[in-house]
PDB file of C-alpha atoms in Angstrom:
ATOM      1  CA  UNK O   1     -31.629  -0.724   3.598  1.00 65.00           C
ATOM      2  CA  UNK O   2     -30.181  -1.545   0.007  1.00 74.00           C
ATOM      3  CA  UNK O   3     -28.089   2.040  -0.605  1.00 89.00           C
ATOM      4  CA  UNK O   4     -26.903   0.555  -3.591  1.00 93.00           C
ATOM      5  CA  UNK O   5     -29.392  -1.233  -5.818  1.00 93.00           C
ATOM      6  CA  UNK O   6     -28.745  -3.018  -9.432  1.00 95.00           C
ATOM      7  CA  UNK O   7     -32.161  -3.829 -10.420  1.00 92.00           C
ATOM      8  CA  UNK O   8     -31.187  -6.531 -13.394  1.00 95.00           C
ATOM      9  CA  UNK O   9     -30.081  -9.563 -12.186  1.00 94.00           C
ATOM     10  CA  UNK O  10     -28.781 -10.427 -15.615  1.00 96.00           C
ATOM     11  CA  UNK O  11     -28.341  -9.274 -18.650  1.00 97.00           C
ATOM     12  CA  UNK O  12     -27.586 -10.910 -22.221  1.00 98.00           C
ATOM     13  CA  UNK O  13     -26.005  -8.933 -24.925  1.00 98.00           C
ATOM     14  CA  UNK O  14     -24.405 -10.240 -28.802  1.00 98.00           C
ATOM     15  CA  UNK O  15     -20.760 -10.084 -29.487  1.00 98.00           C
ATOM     16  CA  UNK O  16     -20.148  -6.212 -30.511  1.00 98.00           C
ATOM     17  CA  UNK O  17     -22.769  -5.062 -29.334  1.00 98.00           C
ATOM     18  CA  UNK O  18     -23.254  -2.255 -26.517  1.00 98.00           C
ATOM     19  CA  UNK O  19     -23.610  -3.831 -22.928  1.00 98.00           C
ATOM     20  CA  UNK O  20     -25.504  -1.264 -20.221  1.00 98.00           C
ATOM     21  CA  UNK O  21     -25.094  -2.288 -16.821  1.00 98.00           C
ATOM     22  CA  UNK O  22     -27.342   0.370 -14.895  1.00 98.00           C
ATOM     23  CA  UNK O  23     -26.828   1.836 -10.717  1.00 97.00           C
ATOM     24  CA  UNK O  24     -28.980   3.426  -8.618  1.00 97.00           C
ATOM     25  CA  UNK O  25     -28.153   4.358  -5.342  1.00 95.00           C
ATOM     26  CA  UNK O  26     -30.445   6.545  -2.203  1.00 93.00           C
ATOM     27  CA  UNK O  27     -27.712   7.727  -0.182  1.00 88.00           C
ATOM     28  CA  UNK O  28     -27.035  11.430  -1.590  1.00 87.00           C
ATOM     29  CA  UNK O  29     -23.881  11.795   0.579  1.00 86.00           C
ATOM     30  CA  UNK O  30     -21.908   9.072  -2.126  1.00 89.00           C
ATOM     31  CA  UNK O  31     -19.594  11.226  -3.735  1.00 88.00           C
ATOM     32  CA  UNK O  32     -17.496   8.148  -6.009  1.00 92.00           C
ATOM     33  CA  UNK O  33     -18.724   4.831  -7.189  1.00 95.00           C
ATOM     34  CA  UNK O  34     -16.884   2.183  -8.331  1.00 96.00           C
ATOM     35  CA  UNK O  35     -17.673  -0.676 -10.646  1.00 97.00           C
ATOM     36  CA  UNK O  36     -16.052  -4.238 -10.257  1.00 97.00           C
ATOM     37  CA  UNK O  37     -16.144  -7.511 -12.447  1.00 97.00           C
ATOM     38  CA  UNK O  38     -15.922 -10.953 -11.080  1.00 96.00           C
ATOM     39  CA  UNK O  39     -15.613 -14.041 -13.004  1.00 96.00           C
ATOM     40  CA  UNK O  40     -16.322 -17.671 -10.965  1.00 92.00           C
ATOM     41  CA  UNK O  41     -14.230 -18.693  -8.584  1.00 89.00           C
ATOM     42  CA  UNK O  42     -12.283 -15.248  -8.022  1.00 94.00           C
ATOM     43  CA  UNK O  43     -12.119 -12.365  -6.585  1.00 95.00           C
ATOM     44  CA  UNK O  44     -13.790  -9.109  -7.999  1.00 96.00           C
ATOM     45  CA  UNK O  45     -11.183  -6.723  -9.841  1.00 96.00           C
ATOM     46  CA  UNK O  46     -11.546  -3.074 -10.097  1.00 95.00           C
ATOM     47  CA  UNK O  47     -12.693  -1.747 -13.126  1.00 97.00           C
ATOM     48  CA  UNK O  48     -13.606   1.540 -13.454  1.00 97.00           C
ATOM     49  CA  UNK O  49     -14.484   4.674 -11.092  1.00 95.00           C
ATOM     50  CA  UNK O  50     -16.167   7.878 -10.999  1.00 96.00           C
ATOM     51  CA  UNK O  51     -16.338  11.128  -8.878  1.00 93.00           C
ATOM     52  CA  UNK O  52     -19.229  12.676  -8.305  1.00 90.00           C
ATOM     53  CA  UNK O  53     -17.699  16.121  -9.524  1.00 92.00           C
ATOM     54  CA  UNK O  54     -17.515  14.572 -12.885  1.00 93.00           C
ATOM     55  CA  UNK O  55     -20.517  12.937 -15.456  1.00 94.00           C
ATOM     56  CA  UNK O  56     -18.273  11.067 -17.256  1.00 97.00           C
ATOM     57  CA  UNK O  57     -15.214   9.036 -17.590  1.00 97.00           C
ATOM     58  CA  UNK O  58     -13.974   6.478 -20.170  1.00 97.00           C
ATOM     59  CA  UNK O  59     -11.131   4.006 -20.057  1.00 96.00           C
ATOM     60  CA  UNK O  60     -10.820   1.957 -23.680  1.00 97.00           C
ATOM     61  CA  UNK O  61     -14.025   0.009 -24.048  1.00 98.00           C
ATOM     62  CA  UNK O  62     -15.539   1.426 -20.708  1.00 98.00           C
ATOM     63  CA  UNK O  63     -17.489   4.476 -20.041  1.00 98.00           C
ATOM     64  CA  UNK O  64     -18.978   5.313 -16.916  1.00 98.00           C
ATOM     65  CA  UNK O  65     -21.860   7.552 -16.571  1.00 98.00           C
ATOM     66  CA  UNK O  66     -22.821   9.391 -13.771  1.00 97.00           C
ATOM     67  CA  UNK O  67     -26.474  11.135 -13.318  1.00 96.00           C
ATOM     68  CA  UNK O  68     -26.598  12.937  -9.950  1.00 94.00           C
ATOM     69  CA  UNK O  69     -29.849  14.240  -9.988  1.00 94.00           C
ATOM     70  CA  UNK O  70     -31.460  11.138 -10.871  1.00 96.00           C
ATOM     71  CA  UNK O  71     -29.250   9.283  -8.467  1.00 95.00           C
ATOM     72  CA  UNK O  72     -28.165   7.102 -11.472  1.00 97.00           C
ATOM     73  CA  UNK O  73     -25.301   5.363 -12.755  1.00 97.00           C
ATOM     74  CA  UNK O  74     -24.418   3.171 -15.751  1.00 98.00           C
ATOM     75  CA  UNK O  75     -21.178   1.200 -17.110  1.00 98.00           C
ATOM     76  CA  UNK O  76     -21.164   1.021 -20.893  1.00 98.00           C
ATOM     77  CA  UNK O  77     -18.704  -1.785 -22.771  1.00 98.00           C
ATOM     78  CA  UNK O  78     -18.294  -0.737 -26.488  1.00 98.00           C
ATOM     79  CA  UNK O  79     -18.071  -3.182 -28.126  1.00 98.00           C
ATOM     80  CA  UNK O  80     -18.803  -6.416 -26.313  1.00 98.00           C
ATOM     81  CA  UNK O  81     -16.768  -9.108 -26.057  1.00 98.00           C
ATOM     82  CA  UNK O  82     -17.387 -12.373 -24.626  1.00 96.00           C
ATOM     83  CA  UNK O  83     -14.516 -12.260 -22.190  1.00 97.00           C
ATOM     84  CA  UNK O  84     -16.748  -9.505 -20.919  1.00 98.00           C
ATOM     85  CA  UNK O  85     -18.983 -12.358 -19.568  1.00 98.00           C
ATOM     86  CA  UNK O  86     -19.100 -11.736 -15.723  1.00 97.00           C
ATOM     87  CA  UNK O  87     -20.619 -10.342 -12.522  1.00 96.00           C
ATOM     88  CA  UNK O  88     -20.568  -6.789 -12.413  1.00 98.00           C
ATOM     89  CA  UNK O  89     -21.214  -4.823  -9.577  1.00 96.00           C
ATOM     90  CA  UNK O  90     -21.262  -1.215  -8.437  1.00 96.00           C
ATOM     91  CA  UNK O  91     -19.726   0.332  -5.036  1.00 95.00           C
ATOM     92  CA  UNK O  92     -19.734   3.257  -3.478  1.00 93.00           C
ATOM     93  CA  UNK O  93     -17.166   4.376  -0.052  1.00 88.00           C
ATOM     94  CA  UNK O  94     -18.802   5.089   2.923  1.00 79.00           C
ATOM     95  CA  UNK O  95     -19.072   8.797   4.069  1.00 65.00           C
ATOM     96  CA  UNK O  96     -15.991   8.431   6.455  1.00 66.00           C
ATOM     97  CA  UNK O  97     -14.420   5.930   3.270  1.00 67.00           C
ATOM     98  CA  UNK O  98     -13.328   3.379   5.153  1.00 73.00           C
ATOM     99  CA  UNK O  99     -15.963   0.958   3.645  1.00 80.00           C
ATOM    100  CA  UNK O 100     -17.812  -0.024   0.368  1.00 87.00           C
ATOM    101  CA  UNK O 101     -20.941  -0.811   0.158  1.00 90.00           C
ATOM    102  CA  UNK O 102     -21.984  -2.744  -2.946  1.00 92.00           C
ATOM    103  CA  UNK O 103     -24.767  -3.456  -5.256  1.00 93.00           C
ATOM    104  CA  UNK O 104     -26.568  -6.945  -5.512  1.00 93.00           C
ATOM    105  CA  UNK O 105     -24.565  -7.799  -9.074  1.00 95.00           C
ATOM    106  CA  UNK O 106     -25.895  -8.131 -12.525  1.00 97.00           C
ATOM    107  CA  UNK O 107     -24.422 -11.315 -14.311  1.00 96.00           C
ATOM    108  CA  UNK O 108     -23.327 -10.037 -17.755  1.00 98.00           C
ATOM    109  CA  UNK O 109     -23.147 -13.035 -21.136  1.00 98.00           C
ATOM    110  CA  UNK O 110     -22.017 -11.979 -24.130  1.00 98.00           C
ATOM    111  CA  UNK O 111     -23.454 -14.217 -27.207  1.00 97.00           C
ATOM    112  CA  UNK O 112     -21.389 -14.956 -29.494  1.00 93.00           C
TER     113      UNK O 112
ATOM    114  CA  UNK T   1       3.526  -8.637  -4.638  1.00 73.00           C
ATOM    115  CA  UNK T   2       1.320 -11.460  -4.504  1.00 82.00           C
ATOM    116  CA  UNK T   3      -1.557  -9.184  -3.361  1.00 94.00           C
ATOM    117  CA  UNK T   4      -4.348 -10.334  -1.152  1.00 97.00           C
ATOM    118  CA  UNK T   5      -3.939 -14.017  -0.317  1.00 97.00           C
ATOM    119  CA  UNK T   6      -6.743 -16.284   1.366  1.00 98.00           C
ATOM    120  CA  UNK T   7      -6.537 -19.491   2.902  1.00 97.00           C
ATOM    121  CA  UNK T   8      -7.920 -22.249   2.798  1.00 97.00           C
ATOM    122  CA  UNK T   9      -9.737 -22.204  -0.593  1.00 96.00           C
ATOM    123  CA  UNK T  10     -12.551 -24.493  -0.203  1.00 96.00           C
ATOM    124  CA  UNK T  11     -13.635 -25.687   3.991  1.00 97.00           C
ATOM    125  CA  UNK T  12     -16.337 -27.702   5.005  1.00 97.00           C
ATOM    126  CA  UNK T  13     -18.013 -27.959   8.563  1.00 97.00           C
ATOM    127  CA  UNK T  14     -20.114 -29.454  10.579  1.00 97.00           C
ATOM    128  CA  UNK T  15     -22.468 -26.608  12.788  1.00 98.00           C
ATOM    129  CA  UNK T  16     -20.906 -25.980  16.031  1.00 97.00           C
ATOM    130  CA  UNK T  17     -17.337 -26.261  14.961  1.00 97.00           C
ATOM    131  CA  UNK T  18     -15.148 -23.384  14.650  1.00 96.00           C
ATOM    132  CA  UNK T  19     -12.406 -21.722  12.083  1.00 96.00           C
ATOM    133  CA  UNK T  20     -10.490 -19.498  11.433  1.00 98.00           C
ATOM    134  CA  UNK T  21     -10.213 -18.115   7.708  1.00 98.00           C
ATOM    135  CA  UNK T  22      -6.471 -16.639   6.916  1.00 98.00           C
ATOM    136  CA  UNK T  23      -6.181 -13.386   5.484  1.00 98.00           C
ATOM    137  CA  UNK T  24      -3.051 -11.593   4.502  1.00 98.00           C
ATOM    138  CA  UNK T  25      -1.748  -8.331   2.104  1.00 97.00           C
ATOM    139  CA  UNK T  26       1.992  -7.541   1.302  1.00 96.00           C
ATOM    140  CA  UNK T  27       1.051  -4.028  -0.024  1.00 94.00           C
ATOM    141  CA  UNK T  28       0.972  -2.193   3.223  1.00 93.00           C
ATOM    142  CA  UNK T  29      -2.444  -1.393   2.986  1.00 94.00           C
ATOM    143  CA  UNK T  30      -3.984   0.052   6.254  1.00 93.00           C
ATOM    144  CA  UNK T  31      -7.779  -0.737   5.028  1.00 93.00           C
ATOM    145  CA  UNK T  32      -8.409  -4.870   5.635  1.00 95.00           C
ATOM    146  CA  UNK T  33     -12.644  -5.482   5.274  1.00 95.00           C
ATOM    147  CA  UNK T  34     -14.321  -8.948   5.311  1.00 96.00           C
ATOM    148  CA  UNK T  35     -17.029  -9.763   2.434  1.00 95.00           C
ATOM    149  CA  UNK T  36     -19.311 -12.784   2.048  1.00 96.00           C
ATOM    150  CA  UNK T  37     -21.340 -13.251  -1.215  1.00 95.00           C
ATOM    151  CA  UNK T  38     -24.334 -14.975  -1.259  1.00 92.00           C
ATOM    152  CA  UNK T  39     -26.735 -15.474  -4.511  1.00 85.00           C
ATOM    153  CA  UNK T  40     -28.875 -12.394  -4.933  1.00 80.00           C
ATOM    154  CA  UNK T  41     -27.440 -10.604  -2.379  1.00 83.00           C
ATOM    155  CA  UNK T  42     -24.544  -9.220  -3.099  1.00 86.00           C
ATOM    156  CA  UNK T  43     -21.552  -8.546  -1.534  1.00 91.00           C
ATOM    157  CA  UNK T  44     -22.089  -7.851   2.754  1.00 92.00           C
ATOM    158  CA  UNK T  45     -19.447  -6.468   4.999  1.00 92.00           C
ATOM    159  CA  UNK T  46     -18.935  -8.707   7.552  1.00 95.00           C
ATOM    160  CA  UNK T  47     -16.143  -6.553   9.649  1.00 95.00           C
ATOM    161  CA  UNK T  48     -13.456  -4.261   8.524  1.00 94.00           C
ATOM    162  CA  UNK T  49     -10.093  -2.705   9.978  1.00 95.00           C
ATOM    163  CA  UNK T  50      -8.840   0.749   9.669  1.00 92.00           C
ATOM    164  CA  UNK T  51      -5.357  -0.225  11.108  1.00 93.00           C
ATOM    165  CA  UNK T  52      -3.622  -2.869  13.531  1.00 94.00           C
ATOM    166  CA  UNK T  53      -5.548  -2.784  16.642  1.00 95.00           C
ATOM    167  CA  UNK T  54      -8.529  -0.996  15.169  1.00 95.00           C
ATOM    168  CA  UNK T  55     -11.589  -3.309  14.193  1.00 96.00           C
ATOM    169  CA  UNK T  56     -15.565  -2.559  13.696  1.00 93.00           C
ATOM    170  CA  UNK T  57     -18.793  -4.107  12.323  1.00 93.00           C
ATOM    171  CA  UNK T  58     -20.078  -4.425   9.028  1.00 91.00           C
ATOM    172  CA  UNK T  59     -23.766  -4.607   7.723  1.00 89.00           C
ATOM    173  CA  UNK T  60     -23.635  -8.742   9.020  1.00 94.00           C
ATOM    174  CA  UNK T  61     -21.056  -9.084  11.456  1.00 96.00           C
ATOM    175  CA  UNK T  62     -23.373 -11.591  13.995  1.00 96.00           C
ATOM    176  CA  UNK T  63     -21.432 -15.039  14.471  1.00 96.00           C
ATOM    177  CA  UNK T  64     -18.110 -13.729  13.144  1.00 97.00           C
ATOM    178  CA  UNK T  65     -15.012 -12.498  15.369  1.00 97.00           C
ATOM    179  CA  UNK T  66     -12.101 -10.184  13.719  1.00 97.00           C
ATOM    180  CA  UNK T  67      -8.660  -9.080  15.269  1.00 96.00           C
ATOM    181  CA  UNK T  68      -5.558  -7.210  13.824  1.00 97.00           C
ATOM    182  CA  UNK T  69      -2.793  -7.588  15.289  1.00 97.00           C
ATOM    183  CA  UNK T  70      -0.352  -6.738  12.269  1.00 96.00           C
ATOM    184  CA  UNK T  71      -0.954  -4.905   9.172  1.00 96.00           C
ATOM    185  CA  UNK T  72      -0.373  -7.305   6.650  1.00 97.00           C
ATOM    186  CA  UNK T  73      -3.081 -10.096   8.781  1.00 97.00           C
ATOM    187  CA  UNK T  74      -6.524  -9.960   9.168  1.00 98.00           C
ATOM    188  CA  UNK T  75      -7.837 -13.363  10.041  1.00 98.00           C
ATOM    189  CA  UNK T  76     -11.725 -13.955  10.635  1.00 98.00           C
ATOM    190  CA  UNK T  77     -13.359 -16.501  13.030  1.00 98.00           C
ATOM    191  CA  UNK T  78     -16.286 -18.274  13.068  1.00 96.00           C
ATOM    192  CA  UNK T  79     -17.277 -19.206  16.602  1.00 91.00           C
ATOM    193  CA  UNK T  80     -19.733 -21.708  15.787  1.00 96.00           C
ATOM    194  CA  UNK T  81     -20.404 -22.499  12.776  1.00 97.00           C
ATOM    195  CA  UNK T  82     -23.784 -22.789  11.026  1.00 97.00           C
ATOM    196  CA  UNK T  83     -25.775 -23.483   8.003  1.00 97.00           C
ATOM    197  CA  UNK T  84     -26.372 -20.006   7.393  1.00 96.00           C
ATOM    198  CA  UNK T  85     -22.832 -18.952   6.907  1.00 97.00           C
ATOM    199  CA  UNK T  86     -22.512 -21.186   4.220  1.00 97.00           C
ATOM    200  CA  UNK T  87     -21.334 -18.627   1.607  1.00 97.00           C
ATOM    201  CA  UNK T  88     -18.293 -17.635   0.187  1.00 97.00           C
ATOM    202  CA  UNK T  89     -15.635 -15.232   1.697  1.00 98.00           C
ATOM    203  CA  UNK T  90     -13.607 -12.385   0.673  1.00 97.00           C
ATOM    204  CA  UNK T  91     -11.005 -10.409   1.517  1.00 97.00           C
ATOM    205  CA  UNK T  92     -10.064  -7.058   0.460  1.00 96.00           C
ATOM    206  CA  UNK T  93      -7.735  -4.566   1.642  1.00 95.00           C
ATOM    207  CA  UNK T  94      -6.984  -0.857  -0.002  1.00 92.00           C
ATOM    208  CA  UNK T  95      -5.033   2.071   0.962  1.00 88.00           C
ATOM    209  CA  UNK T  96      -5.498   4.177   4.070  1.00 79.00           C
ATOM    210  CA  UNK T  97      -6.976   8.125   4.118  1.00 75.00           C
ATOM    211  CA  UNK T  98      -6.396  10.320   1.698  1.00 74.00           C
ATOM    212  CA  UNK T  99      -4.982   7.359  -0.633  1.00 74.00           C
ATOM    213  CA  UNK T 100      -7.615   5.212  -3.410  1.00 79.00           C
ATOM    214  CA  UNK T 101     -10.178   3.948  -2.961  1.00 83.00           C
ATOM    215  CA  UNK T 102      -9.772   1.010  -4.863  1.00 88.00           C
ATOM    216  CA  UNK T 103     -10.118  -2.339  -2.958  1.00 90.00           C
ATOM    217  CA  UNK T 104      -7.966  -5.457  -3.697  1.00 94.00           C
ATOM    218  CA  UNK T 105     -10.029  -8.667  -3.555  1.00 96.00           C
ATOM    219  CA  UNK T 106      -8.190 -11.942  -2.831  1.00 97.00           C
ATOM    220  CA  UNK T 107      -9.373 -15.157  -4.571  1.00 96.00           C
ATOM    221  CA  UNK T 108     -11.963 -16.450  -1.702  1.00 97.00           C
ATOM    222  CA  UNK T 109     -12.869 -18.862   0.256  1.00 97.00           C
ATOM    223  CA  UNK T 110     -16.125 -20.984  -0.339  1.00 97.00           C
ATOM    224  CA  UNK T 111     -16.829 -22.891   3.094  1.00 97.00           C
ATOM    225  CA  UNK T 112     -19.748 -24.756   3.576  1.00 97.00           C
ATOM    226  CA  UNK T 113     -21.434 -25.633   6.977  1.00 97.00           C
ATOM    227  CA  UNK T 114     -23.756 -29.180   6.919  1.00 96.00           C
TER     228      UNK T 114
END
């Protein structure tokens, strides 16, 4: 039972371009999501969040947006750059928070 | 701080043996959870720890022993190894109730079982 689902395995975008990394997830009670990047060979870093009592935030080059009715979310990078070339996946905490559960990934290139 | 550290980096084993991966946190986080990524799948939560002396299952926790006796340690076993746990392991640990919910991810461990 995939809660969290990233349907694009991959993803190519050019150099300054916008990047659109899209999230859907079933479980209604999810009430934050989190988005992580991992390059090979490391661990995944935090990136960004979101709470569900908001439809937006933006950090620098990163937006997240958040559709509840459509059980829908997306990472936007504006504009692209090819250190943006990772893994990027989106979380969500458990209803008692003590967990994540995570997406399947979508690998991200930038072409320069 | 140096974070979430993992040890060893890179294992390889023959099915049947067993090991023990090292995982340790200097930030006094109460949240410790065990990850293994496998192409296509994702990330899976193998077990995770609410506190020292508190331990449960994950979404693929068959094959795979936990304890936690300290906060800063949470060290995860494989009883006897086999090809399917070939994957790579992480780490992660993040503040307890009411604080973020932000995980720290150490740098892995990529074991292989022939």
């Amino acid at each position: 039972d995939q809660q969290v689902k990233q349907n694009s395995p991959s993803l190519s975008v050019q150099e300054g371009r916008i990047s659109i990394l899209n999230c859907d997830y079933t479980n209604s009670m999810f009430d934050y999501f989190l988005w992580y990047k991992k390059y090979p060979a490391e661990g995944p870093t935090f990136l960004i969040s979101i709470s569900s009592i908001k439809d937006k935030n933006e950090d620098g080059r990163f937006t997240v947006f958040l559709n509840k009715s459509a059980k829908h979310l997306s990472l936007h990078i504006v504009p692209s750059q090819p250190g943006d070339s990772a893994v990027y996946f989106c979380a969500a905490p458990s209803f008692g928070n003590e967990k994540l559960t995570f997406g399947t990934g979508t690998r991200l290139t930038i072409i320069p | 701080n140096a974070g979430v550290t993992q040890t060893p980096k890179f294992q390889v084993l023959k099915t049947g043996q067993s090991m023990t991966l090292q995982c340790a946190q200097d930030m006094n986080h109460e949240y410790m959870s065990w990850y293994r990524q496998d192409p296509g799948m994702g990330l899976r939560l193998i077990h995770y720890s609410v506190g020292a002396g508190i331990t449960d299952q994950g979404e693929v926790p068959n094959g795979y022993n936990v304890s936690r006796s300290t906060t800063e340690d949470f060290p995860l076993r494989l009883l006897s190894a086999a090809p399917s746990q070939t994957s790579v392991y992480f780490c992660a640990s993040r503040q307890g109730q009411g604080g973020s919910y932000e995980q720290y991810f150490g740098p892995g461990t990529r074991l292989t079982v022939t």
